[in-house]
Coordinates of C-alpha atoms and ligand atoms in Angstrom, one line a residue:
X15 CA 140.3 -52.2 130.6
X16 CA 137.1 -50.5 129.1
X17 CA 135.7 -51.2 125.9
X18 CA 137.4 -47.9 124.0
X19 CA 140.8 -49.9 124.7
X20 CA 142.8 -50.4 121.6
X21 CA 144.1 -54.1 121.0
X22 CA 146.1 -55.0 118.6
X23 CA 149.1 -55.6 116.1
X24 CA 151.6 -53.1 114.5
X25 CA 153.8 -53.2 111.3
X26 CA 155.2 -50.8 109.0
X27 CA 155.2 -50.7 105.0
X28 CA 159.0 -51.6 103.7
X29 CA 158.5 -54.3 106.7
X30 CA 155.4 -56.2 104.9
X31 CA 154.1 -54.9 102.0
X32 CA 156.3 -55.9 99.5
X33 CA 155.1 -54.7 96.0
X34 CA 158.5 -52.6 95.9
X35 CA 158.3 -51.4 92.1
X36 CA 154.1 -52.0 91.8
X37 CA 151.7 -49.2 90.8
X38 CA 154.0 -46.1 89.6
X39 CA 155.8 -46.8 93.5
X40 CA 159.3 -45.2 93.4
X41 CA 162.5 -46.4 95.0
X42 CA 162.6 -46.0 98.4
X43 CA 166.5 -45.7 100.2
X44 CA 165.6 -49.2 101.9
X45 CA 165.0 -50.1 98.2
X46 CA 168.0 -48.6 96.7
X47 CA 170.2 -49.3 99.5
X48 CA 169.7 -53.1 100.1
X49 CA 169.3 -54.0 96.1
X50 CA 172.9 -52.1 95.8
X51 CA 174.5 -54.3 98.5
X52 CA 172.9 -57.5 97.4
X53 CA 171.4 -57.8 101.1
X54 CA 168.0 -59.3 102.2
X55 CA 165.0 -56.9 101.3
X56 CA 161.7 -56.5 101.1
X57 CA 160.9 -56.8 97.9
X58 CA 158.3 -59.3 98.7
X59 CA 158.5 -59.5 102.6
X60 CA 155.1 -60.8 104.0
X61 CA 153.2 -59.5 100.3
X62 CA 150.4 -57.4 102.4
X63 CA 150.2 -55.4 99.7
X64 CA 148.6 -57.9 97.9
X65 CA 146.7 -59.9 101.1
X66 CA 145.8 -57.2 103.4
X67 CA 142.2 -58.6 103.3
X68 CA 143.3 -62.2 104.9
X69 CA 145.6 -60.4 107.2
X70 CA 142.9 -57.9 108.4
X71 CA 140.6 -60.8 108.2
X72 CA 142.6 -62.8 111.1
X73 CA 143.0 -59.4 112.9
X74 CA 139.4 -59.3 113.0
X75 CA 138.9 -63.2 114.0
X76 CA 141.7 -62.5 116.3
X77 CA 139.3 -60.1 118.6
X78 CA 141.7 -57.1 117.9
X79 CA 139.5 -53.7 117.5
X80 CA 142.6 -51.9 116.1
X81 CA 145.7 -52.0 113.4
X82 CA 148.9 -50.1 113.5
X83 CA 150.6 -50.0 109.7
X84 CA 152.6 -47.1 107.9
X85 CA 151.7 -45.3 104.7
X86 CA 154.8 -45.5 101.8
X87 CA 156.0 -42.2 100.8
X88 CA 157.3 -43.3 98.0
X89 CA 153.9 -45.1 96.7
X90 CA 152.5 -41.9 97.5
X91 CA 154.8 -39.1 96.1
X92 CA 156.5 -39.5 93.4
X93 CA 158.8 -37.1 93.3
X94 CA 160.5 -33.7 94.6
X95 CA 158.3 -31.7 92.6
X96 CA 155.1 -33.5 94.9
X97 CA 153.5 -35.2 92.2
X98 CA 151.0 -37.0 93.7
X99 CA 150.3 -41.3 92.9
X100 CA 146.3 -41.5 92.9
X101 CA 146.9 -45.5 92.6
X102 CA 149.0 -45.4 96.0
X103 CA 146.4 -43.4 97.5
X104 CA 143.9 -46.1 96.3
X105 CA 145.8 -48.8 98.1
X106 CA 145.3 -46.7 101.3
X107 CA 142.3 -45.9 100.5
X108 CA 141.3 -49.8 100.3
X109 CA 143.1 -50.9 103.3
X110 CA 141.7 -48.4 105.3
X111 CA 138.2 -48.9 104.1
X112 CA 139.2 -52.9 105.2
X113 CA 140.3 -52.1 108.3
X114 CA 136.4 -50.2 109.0
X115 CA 134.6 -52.4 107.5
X116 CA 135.6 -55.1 110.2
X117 CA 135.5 -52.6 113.0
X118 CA 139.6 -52.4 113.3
X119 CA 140.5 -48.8 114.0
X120 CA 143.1 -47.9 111.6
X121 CA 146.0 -46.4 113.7
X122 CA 148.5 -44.3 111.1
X123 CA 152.1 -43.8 110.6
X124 CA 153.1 -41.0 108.6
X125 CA 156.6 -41.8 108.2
X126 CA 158.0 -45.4 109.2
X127 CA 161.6 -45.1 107.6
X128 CA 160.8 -45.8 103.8
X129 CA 162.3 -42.0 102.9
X130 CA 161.7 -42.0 99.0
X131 CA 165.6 -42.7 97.3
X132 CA 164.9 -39.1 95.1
X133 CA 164.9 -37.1 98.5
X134 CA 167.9 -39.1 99.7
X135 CA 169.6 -38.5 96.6
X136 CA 169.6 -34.7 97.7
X137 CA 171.0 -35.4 100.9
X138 CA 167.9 -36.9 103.2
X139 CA 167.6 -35.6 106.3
X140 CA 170.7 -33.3 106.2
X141 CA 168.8 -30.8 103.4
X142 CA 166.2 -28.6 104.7
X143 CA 164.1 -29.2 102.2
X144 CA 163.2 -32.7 103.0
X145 CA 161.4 -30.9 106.2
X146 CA 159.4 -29.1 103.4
X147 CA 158.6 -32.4 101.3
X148 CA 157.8 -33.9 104.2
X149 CA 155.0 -31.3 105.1
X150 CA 153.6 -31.7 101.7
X151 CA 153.2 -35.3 101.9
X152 CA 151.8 -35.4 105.3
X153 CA 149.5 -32.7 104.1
X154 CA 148.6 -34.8 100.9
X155 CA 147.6 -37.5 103.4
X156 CA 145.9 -36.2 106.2
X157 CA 144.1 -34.3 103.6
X158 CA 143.2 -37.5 101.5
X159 CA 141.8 -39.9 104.5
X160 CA 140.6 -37.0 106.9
X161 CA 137.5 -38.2 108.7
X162 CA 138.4 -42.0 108.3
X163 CA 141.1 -42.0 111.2
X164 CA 141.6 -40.6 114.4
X165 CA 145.1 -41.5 115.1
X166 CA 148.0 -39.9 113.3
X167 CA 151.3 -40.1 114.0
X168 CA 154.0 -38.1 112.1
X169 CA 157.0 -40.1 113.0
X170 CA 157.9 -43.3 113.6
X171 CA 161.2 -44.0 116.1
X172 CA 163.4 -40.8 115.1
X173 CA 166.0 -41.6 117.6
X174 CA 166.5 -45.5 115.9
X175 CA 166.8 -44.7 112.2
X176 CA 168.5 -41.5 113.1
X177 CA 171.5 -43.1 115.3
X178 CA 171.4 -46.1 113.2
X179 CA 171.7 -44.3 109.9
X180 CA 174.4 -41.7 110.8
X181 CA 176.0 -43.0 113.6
X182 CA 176.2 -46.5 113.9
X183 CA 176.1 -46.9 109.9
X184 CA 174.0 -50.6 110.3
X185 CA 171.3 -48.5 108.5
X186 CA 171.7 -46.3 105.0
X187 CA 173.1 -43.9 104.7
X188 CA 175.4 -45.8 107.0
X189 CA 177.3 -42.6 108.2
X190 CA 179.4 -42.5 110.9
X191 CA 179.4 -39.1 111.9
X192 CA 178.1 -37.0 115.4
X193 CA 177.4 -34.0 113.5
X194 CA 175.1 -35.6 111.0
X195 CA 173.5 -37.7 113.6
X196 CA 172.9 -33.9 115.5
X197 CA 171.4 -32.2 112.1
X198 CA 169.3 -35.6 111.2
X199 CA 167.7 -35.2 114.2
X200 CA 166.4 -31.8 114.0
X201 CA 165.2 -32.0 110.5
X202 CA 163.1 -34.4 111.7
X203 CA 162.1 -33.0 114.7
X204 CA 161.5 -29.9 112.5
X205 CA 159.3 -31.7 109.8
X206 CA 157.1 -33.6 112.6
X207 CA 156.7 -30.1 114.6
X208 CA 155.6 -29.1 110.8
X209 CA 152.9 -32.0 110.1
X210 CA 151.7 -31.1 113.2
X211 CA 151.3 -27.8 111.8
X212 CA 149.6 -28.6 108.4
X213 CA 147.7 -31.1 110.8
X214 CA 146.2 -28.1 112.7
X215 CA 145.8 -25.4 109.8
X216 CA 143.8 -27.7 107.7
X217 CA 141.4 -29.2 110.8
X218 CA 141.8 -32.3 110.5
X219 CA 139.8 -35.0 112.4
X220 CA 140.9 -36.8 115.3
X221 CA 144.4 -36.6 117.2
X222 CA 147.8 -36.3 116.4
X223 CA 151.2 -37.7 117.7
X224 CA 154.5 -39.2 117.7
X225 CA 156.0 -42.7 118.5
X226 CA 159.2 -42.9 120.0
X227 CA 161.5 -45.9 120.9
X228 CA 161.2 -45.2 124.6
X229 CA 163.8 -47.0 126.7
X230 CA 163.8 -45.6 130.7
X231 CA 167.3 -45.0 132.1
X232 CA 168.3 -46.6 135.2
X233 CA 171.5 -46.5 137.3
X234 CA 173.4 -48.8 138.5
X235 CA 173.3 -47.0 142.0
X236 CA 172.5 -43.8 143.3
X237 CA 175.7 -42.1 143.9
X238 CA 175.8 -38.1 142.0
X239 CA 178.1 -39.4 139.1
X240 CA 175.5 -41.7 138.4
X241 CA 172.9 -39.9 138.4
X242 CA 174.3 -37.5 136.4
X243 CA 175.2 -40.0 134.2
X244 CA 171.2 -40.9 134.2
X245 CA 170.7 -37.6 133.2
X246 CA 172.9 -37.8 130.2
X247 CA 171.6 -40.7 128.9
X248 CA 168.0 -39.7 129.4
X249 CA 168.6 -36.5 127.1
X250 CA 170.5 -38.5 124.5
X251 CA 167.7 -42.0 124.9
X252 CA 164.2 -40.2 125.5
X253 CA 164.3 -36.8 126.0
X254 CA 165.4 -34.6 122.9
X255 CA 162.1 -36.5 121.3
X256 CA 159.4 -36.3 124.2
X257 CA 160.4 -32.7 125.5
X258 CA 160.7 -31.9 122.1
X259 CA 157.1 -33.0 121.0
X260 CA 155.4 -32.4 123.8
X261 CA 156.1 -29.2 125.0
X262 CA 158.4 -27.9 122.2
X263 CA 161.8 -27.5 124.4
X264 CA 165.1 -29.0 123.1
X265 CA 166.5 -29.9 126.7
X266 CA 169.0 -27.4 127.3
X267 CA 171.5 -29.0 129.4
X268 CA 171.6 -31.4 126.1
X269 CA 172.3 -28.2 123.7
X270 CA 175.1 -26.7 126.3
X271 CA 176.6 -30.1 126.3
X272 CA 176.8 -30.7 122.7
X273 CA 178.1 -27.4 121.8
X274 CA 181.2 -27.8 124.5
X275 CA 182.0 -31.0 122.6
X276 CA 182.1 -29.0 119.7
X277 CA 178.9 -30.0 117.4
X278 CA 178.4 -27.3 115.1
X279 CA 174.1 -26.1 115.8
X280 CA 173.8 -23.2 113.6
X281 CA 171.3 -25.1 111.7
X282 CA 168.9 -24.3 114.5
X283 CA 167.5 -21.1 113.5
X284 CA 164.9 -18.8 115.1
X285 CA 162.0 -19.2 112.5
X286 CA 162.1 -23.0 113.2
X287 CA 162.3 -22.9 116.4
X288 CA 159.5 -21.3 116.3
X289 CA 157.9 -23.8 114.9
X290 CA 158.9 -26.5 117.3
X291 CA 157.8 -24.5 120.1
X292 CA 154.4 -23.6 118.9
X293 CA 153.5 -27.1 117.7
X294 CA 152.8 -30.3 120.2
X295 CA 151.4 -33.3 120.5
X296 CA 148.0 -34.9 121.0
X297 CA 149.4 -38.0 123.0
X298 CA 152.4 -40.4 122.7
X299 CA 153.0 -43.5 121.1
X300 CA 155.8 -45.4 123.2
X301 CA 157.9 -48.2 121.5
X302 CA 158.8 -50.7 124.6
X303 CA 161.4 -53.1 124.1
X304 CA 164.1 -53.2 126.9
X305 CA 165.4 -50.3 129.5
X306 CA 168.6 -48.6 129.2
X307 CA 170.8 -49.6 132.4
X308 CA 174.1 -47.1 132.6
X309 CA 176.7 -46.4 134.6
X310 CA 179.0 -42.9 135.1
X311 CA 181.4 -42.8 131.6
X312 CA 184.8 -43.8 132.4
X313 CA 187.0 -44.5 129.3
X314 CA 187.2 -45.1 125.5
X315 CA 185.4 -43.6 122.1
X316 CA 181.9 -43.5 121.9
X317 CA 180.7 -46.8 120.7
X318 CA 177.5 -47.4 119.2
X319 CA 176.8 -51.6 118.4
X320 CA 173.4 -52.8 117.4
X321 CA 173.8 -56.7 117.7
X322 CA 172.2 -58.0 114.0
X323 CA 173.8 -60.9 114.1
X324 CA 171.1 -62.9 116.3
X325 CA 173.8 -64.3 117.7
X326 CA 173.8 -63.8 121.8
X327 CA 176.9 -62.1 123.4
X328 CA 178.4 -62.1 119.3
X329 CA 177.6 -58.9 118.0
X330 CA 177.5 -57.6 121.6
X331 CA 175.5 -54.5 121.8
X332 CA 177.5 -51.5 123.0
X333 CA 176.8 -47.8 123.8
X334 CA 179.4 -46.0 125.3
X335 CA 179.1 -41.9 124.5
X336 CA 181.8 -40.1 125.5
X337 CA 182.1 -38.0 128.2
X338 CA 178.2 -38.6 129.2
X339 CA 177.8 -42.3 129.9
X340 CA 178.2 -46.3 129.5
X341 CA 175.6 -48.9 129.0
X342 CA 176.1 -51.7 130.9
X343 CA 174.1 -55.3 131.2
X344 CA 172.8 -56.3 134.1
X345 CA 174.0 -60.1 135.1
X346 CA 170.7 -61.1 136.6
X347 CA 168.6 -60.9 133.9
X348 CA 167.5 -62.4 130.6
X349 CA 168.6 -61.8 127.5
X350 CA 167.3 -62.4 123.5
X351 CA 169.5 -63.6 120.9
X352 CA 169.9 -60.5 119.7
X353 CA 170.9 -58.8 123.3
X354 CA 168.1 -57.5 123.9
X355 CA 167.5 -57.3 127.8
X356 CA 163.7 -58.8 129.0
X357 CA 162.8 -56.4 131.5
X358 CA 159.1 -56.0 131.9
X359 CA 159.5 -53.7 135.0
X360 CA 160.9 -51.1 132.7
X361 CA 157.7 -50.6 130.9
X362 CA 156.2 -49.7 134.4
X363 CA 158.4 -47.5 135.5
X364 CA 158.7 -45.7 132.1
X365 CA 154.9 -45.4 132.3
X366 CA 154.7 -43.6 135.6
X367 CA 158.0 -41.4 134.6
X368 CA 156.4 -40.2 131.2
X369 CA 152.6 -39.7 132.6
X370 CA 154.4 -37.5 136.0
X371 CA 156.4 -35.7 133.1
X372 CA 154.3 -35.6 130.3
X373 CA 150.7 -36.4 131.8
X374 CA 149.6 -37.1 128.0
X375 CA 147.6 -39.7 126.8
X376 CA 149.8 -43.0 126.0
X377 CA 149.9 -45.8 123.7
X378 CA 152.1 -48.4 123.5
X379 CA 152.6 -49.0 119.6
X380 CA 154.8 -51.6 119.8
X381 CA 156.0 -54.5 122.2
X382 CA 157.1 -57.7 121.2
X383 CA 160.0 -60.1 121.5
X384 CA 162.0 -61.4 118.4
X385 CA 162.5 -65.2 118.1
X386 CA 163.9 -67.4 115.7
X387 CA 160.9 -70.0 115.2
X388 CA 160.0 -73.6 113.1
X389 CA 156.9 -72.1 110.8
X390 CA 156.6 -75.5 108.9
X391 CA 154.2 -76.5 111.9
X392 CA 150.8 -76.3 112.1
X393 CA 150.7 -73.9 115.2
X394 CA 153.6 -72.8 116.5
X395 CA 153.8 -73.2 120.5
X396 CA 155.4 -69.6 121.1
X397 CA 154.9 -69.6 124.7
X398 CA 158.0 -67.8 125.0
X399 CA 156.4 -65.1 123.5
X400 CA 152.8 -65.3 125.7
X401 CA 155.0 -64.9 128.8
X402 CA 156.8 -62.3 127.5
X403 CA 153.4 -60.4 126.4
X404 CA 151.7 -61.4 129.5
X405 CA 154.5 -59.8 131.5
X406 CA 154.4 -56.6 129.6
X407 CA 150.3 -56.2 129.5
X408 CA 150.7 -56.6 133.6
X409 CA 153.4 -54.0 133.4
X410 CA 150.6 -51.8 131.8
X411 CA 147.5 -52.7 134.1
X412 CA 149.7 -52.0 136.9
X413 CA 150.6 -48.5 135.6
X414 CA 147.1 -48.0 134.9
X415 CA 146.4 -49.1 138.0
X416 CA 148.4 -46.4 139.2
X417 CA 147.0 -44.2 137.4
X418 CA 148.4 -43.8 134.2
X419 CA 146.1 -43.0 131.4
X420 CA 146.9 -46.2 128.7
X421 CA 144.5 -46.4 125.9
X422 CA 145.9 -49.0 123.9
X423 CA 148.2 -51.9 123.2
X424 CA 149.7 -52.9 119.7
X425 CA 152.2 -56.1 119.4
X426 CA 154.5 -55.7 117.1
X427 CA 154.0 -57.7 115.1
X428 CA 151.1 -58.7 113.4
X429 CA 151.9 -61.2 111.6
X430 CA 156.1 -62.4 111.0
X431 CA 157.3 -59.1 108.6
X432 CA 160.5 -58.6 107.1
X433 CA 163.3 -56.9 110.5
X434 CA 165.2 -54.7 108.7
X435 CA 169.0 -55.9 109.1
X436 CA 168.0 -58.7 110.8
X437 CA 166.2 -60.1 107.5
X438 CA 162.9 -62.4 108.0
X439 CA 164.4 -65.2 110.9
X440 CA 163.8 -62.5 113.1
X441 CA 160.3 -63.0 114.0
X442 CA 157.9 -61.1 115.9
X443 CA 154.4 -62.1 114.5
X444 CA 151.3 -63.4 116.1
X445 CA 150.7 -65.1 113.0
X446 CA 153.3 -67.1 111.1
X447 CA 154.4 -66.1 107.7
X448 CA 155.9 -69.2 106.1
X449 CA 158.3 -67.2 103.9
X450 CA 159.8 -70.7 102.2
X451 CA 156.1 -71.9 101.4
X452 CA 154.1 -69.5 99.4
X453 CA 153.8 -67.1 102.4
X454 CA 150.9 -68.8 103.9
X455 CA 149.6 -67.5 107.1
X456 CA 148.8 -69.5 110.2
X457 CA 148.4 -68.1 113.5
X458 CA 151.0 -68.7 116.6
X459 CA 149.7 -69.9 119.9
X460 CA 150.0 -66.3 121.1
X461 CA 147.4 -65.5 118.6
X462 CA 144.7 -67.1 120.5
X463 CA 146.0 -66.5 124.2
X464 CA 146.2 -62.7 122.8
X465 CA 142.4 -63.1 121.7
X466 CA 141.6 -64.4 125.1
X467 CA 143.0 -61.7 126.5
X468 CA 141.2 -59.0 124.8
X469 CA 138.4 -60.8 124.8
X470 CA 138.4 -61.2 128.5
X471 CA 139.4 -57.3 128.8
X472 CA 142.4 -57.7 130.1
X473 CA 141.1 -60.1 133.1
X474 CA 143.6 -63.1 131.1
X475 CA 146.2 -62.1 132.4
X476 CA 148.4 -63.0 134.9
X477 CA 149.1 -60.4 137.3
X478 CA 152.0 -59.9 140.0
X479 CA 153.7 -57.1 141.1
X480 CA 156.8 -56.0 139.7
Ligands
BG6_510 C1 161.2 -51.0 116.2 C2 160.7 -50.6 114.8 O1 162.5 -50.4 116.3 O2 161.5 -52.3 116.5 C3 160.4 -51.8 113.9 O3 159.7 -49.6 114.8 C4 161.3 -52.9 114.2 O4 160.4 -51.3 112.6 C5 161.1 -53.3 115.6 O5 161.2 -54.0 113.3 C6 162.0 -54.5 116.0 O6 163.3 -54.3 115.7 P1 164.2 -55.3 114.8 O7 165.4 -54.5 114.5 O8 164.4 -56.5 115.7 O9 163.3 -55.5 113.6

């Protein structure tokens, strides 16, 4: 790895800053939505809002030369009308100035899922004109920190909060509806092809992309129903995004198949199109978790299950989509608690597939495995989680080997954050968050193999072939 690789952690703003009602912030739908059911928020989560200097502080003692977080819209913007927060820009402002003054390279999300609950009010990311306030924030902050970062990215996982919000209803809105799912998706692949946009017009400094929850499709053989099948699922997992932000083409095959089933895509009119089209990427941010293994669809509803209960083989995950493919597990490998598969051969192959397709620079902005873990200790032994990241990182050098162009690597997470439906057991961090005790820090055992790891460029760790 040269020196101008990027190591480090990720996280995102409802996940860890807490703060929820501090400094003129406004509701956001995570807000509105989990107070309203009584759920586990994040309300406090891991309080970086208030000790982002200790937590950049360890990044810093940690060897890492980089930070992924998200900026809150609804700290920023504080209503439909655009008026803008100057304290939420502060707290940018400071973090970011943190993050420089210890040599970490701020790496920024534009939009990590916090929608502000005035926008949702007015329909979210059905209504056109959250596209529109969506161009106005992202112009507010490119404008605002311009010259202090060089990586922007507009969106953060459409295809997850898209499916999950609209389709499999785990997520607000909790909608259960294909046509939403359909017009959700290209708002928000309108408003990111229009940050790009603003991102252009106004020259801003530095690079500009998009991180998607990438998960490669493989059969489970070769015959033509399969691969078909592959096909399918490739448009529907990876495709509609990466085509779509790279090169500004909605994969046809996907549009043809949708309208047979009778999804309704008058929405997509020629002036945004146009948009799309003319407005691409600077490089890719790829979410790795797990692959997508499928077989030819044979029967049934579509069936989308997210497993939230952390409870293996309980909540079984489930995609079925009718009439394009099934999801299937594969017996031979390993599994989390929360069904996710542990495949670190899938983050090869989905390198060398999305450089031969894309040939864009990559990053992987997240990659990390979710644990349930004792804090109380003084250093948890996570080796679980060493193996995991020492398989992945050797999934990369291989790639790179191969000649994929990989210019960084961000753990998600951090430090332990707040998982969304999953509440705080699920833990991802490099450093524990004792959320019981007064939220002290202390760092995990990965901490310092991941410090030896930068430290040693990459010559830590393990390799094998895959
Ligand atoms: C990604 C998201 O989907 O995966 C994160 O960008 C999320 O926000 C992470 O927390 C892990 O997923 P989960 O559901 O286990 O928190």
């Amino acid at each position: 790895m040269n020196n101008s690789f990027l190591w480090g952690g990720a996280t995102a703003s409802y996940q860890c800053e807490g703060a929820w009602n501090e400094d003129d912030k406004v509701d956001s739908m995570w807000d509105a939505y989990l107070h309203e059911k009584g759920l586990e928020n994040g309300d406090v989560a891991s309080d970086f809002y208030h000790r982002y200097k200790e937590d950049i502080r360890m990044m810093k003692e940690g060897g890492q030369n980089s930070f992924r977080f998200s900026l809150s819209w609804p700290r920023i913007i504080l209503d439909k009308e655009g008026t803008v927060n100057p304290k939420g820009l502060q707290f940018y402002h400071d973090l970011i100035d943190e993050c420089l003054r210890q040599g970490i390279e701020p790496f920024v999300t534009i939009y990590h899922w916090d929608l502000p609950q005035y926008l949702e009010a007015e329909g979210g990311w059905q209504n056109r004109a959250t596209c529109d306030a969506f161009m106005h924030y992202a112009r507010v902050v490119m404008k605002e920190f311009d010259g202090k970062i060089t990586y922007w990215t507009t969106f953060n996982e459409p295809r997850w909060f898209i499916f999950n919000g609209y389709f499999i209803g785990n997520y607000p809105p909790e909608c259960h509806s294909a046509q939403m799912t359909i017009k959700g998706a290209w708002h928000v692949l309108l408003a990111h092809a229009m940050a790009v946009q603003a991102f252009r017009e106004e020259g801003i400094q530095g690079k500009i992309g998009i991180v998607h929850s990438y998960t490669p499709v493989d059969g489970v053989d070769d015959r033509p129903e399969t691969l078909k099948a592959m096909r399918y699922a490739d448009n529907y997992c990876n495709n509609w995004v990466l085509d779509t932000a790279t090169k500004g083409e909605i994969p046809q095959d996907m549009l043809d198949k949708l309208s047979a089933e009778g999804i309704d895509l008058s929405f997509m009119n020629e002036a945004d199109l146009q948009i799309i089209r003319n407005n691409h990427v600077d490089f890719l941010g790829l979410n790795y978790y797990s692959r997508t293994l499928v077989k030819p669809y044979t029967e049934g509803e579509t069936t989308l299950i997210v497993n939230n209960t952390g409870k293996k083989g309980k909540g079984t995950s489930k995609t079925i989509v009718k009439n394009w493919f099934e999801q299937v597990q594969d017996p031979d490998s390993e599994y989390t608690e929360w069904d996710t598969e542990i495949y670190p051969k899938g983050l090869y192959d989905g390198l060398i597939r999305a450089w031969e397709r894309y040939h864009l620079p990559i990053f992987i902005t997240e990659n990390g495995i979710g644990c349930y873990e004792d804090v109380s200790v003084d250093c948890v032994q996570d080796d679980w989680r060493i193996s995991y990241m020492n398989d992945h990182i050797n999934a990369i050098m291989n790639a790179m080997d191969d000649g994929v162009d990989v210019r960084g690597y961000f753990a998600w997470s951090s430090f332990d954050l707040y998982s969304w439906k999953n509440g705080c057991e699920k833990r991802y961090g490099l450093v524990a968050v004792d959320f019981e005790n007064g939220l002290c820090r202390r760092p995990k055992k990965s901490y310092y193999w991941f410090k030896d790891v930068i430290e040693s460029k990459g010559e830590r760790v393990e390799r094998r072939k895959l």
